[in-house]
GROMACS .gro file of C-alpha atoms in nm:
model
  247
    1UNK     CA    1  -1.794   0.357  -2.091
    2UNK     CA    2  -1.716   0.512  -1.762
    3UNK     CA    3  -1.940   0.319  -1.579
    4UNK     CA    4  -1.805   0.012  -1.739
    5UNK     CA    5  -1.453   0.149  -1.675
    6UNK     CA    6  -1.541   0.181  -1.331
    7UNK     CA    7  -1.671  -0.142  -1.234
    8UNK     CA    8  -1.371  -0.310  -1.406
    9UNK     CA    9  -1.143  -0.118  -1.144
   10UNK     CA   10  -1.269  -0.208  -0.874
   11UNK     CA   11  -1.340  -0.598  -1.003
   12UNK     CA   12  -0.921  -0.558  -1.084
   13UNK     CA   13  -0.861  -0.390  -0.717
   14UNK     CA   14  -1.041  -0.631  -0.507
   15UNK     CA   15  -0.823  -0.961  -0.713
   16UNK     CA   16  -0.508  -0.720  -0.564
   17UNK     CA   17  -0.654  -0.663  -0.248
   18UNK     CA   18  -0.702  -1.069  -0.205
   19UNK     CA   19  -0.363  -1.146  -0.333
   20UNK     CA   20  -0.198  -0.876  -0.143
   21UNK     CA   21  -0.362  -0.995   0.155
   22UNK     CA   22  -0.287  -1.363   0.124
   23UNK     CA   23   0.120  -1.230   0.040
   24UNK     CA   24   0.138  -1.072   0.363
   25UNK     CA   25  -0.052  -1.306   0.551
   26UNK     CA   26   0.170  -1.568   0.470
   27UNK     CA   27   0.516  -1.330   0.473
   28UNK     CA   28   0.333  -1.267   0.859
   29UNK     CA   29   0.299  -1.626   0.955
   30UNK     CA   30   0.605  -1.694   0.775
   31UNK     CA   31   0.480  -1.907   0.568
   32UNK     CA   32   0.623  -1.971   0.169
   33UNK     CA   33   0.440  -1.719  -0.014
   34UNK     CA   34   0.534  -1.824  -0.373
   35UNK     CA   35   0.462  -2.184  -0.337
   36UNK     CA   36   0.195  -2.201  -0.057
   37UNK     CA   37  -0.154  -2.276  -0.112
   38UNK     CA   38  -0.426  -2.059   0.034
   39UNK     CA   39  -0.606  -2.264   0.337
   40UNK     CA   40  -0.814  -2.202   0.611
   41UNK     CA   41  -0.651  -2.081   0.851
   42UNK     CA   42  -0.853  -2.298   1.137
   43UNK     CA   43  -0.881  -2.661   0.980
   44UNK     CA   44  -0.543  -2.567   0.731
   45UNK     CA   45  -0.778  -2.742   0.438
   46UNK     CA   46  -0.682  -2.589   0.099
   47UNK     CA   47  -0.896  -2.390  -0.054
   48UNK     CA   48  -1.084  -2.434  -0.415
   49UNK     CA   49  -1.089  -2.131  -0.678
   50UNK     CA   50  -1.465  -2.094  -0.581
   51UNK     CA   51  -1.362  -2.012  -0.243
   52UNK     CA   52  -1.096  -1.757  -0.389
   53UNK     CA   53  -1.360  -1.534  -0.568
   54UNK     CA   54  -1.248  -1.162  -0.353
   55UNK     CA   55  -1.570  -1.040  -0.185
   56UNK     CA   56  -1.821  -1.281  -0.354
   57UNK     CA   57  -1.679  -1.585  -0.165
   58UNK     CA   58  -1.731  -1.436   0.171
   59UNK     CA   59  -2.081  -1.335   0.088
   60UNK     CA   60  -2.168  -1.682  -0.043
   61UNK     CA   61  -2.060  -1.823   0.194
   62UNK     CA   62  -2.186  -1.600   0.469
   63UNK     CA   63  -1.848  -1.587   0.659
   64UNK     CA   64  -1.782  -1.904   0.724
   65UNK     CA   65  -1.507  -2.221   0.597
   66UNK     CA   66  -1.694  -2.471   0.374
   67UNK     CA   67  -1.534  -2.748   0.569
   68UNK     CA   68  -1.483  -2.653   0.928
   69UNK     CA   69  -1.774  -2.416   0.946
   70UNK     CA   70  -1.573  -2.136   1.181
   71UNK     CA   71  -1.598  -1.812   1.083
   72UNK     CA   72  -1.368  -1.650   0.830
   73UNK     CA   73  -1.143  -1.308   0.943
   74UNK     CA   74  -1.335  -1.023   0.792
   75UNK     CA   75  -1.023  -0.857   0.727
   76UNK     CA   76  -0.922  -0.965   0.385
   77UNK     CA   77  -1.302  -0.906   0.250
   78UNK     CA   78  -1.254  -0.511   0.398
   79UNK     CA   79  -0.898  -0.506   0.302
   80UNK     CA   80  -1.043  -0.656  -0.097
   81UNK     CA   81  -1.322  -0.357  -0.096
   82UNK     CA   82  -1.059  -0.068   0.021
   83UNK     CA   83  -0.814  -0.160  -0.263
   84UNK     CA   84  -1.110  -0.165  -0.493
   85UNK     CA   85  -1.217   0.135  -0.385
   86UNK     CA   86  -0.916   0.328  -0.413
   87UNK     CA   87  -0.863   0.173  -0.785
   88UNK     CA   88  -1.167   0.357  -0.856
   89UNK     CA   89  -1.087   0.691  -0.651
   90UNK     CA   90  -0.727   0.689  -0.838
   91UNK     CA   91  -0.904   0.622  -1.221
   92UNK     CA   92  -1.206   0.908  -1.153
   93UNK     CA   93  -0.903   1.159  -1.079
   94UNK     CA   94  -0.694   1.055  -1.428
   95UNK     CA   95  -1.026   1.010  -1.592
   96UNK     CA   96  -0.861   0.829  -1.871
   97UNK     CA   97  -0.640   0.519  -1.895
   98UNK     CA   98  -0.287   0.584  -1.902
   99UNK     CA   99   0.071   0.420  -1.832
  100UNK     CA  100   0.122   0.664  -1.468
  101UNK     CA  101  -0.219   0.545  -1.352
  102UNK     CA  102  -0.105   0.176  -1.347
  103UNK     CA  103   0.245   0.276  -1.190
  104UNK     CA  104   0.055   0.441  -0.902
  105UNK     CA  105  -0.241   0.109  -0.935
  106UNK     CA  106   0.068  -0.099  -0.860
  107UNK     CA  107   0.200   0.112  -0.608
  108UNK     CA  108  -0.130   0.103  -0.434
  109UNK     CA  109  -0.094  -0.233  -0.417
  110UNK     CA  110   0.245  -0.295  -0.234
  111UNK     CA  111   0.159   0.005  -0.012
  112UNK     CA  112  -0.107  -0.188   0.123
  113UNK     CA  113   0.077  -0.524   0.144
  114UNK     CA  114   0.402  -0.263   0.343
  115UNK     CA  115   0.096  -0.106   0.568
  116UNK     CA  116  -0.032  -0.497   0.679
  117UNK     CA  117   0.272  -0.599   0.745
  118UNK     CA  118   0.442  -0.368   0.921
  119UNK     CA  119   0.128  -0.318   1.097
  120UNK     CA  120   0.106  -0.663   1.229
  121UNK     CA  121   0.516  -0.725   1.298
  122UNK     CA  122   0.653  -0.403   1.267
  123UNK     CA  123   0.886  -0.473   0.983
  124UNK     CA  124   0.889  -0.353   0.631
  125UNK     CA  125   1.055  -0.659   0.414
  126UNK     CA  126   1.301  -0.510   0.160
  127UNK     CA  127   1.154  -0.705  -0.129
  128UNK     CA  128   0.850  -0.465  -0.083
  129UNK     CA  129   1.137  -0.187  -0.155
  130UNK     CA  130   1.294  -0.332  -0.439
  131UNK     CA  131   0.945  -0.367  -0.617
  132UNK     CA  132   0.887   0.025  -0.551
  133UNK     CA  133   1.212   0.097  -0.712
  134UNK     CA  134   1.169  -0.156  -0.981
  135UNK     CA  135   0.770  -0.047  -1.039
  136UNK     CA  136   0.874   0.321  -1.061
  137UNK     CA  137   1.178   0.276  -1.302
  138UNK     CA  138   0.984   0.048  -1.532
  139UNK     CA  139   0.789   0.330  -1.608
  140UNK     CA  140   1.020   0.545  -1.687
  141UNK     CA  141   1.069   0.405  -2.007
  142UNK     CA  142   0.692   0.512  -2.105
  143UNK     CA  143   0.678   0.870  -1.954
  144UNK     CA  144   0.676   1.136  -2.142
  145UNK     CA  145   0.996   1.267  -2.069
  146UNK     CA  146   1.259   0.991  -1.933
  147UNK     CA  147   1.516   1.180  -1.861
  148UNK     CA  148   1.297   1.471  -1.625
  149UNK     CA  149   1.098   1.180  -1.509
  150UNK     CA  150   1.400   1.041  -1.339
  151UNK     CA  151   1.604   1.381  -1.266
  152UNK     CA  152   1.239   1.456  -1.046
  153UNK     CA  153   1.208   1.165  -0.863
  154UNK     CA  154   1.595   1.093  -0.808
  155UNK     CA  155   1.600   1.484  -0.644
  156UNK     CA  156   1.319   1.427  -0.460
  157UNK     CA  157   1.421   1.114  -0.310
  158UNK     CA  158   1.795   1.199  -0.199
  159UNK     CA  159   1.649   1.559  -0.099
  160UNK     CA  160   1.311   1.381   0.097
  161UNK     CA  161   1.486   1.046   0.240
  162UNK     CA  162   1.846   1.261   0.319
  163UNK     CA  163   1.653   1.541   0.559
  164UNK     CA  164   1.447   1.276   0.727
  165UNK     CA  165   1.778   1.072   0.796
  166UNK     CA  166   1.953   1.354   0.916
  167UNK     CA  167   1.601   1.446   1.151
  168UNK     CA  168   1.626   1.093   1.294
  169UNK     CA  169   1.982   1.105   1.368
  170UNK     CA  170   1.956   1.420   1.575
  171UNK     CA  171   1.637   1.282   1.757
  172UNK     CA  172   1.801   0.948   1.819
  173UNK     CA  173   2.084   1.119   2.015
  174UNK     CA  174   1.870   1.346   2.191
  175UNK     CA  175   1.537   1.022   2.289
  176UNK     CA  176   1.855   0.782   2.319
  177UNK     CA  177   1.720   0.531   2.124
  178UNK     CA  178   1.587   0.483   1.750
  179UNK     CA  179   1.321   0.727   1.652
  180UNK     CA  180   1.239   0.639   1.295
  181UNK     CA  181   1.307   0.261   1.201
  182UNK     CA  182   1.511   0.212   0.888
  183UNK     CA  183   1.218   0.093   0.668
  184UNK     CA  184   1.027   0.370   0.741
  185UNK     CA  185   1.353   0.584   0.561
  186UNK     CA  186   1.341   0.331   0.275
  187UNK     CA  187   0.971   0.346   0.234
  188UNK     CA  188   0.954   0.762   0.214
  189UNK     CA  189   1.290   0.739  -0.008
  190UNK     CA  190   1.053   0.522  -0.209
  191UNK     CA  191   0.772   0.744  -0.269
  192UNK     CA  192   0.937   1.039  -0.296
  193UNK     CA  193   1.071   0.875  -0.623
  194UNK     CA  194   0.709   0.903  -0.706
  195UNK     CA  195   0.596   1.228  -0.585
  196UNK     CA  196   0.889   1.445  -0.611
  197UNK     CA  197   1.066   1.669  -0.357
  198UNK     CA  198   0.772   1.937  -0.341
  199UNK     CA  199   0.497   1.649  -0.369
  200UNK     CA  200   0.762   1.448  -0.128
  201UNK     CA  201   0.732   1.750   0.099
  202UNK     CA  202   0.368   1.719   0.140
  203UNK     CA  203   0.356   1.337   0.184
  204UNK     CA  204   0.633   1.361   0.466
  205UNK     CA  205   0.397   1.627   0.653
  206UNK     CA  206   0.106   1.435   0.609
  207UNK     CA  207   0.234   1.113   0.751
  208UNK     CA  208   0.423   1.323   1.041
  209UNK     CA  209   0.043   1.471   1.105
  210UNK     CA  210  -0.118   1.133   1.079
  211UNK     CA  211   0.150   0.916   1.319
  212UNK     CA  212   0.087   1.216   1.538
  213UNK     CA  213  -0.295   1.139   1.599
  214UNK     CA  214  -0.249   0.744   1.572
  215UNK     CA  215   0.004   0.767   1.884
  216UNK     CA  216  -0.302   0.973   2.090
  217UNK     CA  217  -0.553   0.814   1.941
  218UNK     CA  218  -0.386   0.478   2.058
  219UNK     CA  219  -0.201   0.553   2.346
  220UNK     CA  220   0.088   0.413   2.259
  221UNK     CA  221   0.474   0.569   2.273
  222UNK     CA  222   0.528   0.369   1.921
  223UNK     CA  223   0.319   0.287   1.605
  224UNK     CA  224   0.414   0.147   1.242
  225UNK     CA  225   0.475   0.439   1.112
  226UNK     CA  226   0.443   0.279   0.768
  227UNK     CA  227   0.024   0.267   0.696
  228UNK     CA  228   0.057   0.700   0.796
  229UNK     CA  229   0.336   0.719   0.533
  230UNK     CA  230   0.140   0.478   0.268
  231UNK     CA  231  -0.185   0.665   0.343
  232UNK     CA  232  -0.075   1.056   0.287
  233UNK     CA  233   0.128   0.917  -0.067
  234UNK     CA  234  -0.230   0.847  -0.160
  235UNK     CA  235  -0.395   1.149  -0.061
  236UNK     CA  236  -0.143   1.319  -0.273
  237UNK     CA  237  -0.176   1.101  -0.559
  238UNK     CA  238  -0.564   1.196  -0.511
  239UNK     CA  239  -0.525   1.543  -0.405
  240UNK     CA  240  -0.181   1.630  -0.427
  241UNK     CA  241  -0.234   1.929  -0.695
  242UNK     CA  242  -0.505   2.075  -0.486
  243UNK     CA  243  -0.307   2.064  -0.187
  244UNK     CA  244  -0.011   2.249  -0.309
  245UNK     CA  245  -0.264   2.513  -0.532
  246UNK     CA  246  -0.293   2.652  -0.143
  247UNK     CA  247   0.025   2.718  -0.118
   0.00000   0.00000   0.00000
């Protein structure tokens, strides 16, 4: 049953990967995402449902557009695997189904769309935001314990988001200019509804650490800042109790 379990996780994270990939693509190109119709992005012919199929499609067709024949961007097949992948890594850690592992599936999901994005244009849209807030809430309805549910994450949200805030305003007078872009605030006040202010803690040190050795790594005097924040939420989601055991 585990096995079985598994494989349907990652068959349900790669359909999110694709969709979350063609969302941002299209909020990138800005593009209607709601109405559009996913095309090739060379000859702009729309594509058939057996074109659609995440992973498969790509390997069928060995990389390449049916019609035009030029090769596809192998980003949204990698991008399809990860979010599979981490549907799986997410589901071996709860070991069981339950109503918290789809609130974090789901926030898996947007994280990555918030990560592309802001990657590629250095913006994080707000709707992204309002389906955090709305995704965690929901859930609060099926947790054991509404009321602690949302004391927790309310805390750790005003206590996370309110420090960074005040952070950023005392580096922004000392640099001169903006040091942490306002999405980047709304994003961690975001998780930190998830995680908690001692979780929250963790995440905000992990994404400080990770930003740190994407700036060296690339050279560059400013990165999105959001894929650093998305990817130490997961590792806390992962490894989060393990972490803080240390301390």
């Amino acid at each position: 049953m585990n096995h079985l379990n598994t494989i349907v996780l990652f068959v349900m994270g790669t359909a999110c990967g694709s969709l979350i990939t063609c969302v941002s693509d299209r909020i990138i190109a800005d593009e209607d995402w709601i109405r559009g119709r996913s095309h090739c992005d060379h000859c702009r012919h729309v594509l058939r449902p057996l074109d659609l199929i995440p992973v498969l499609s790509w390997i069928l067709l060995k990389g390449r557009c049916r019609y035009c024949h030029e090769k596809i961007p192998v980003h949204s097949t990698v991008i399809e695997i990860l979010t599979g992948v981490l549907f799986v890594l997410l589901y071996l850690k709860e070991k069981k189904w339950n109503p918290m592992l789809f609130r974090n599936l789901i926030l898996v999901v947007l994280c990555m769309g918030i990560s592309l994005i802001d990657w590629k244009k250095m913006i994080i849209p707000d709707g992204f935001i309002i389906a955090g807030i709305m995704n965690w809430l929901s859930f609060a309805f099926v947790s054991r314990d509404c009321i602690q549910y949302c004391i927790d994450g309310i805390t750790g949200a005003i206590l996370i988001s309110g420090m960074v805030l005040s952070i950023a305003l005392i580096m922004n007078r000392i640099l001169g200019r903006e040091s942490l872009g306002g999405g980047d605030l709304k994003l961690l006040f975001v998780i930190s509804l998830y995680t908690g202010a001692f979780a929250g803690m963790l995440v905000l040190f992990l994404s400080c650490l990770s930003g740190l050795f994407c700036i060296l790594a690339m050279k560059r005097d400013r990165i999105p800042f959001a894929p650093s924040i998305c990817l130490a939420a997961y590792l806390v989601f992962l490894v989060g109790k393990e972490m803080t055991a240390l301390f």
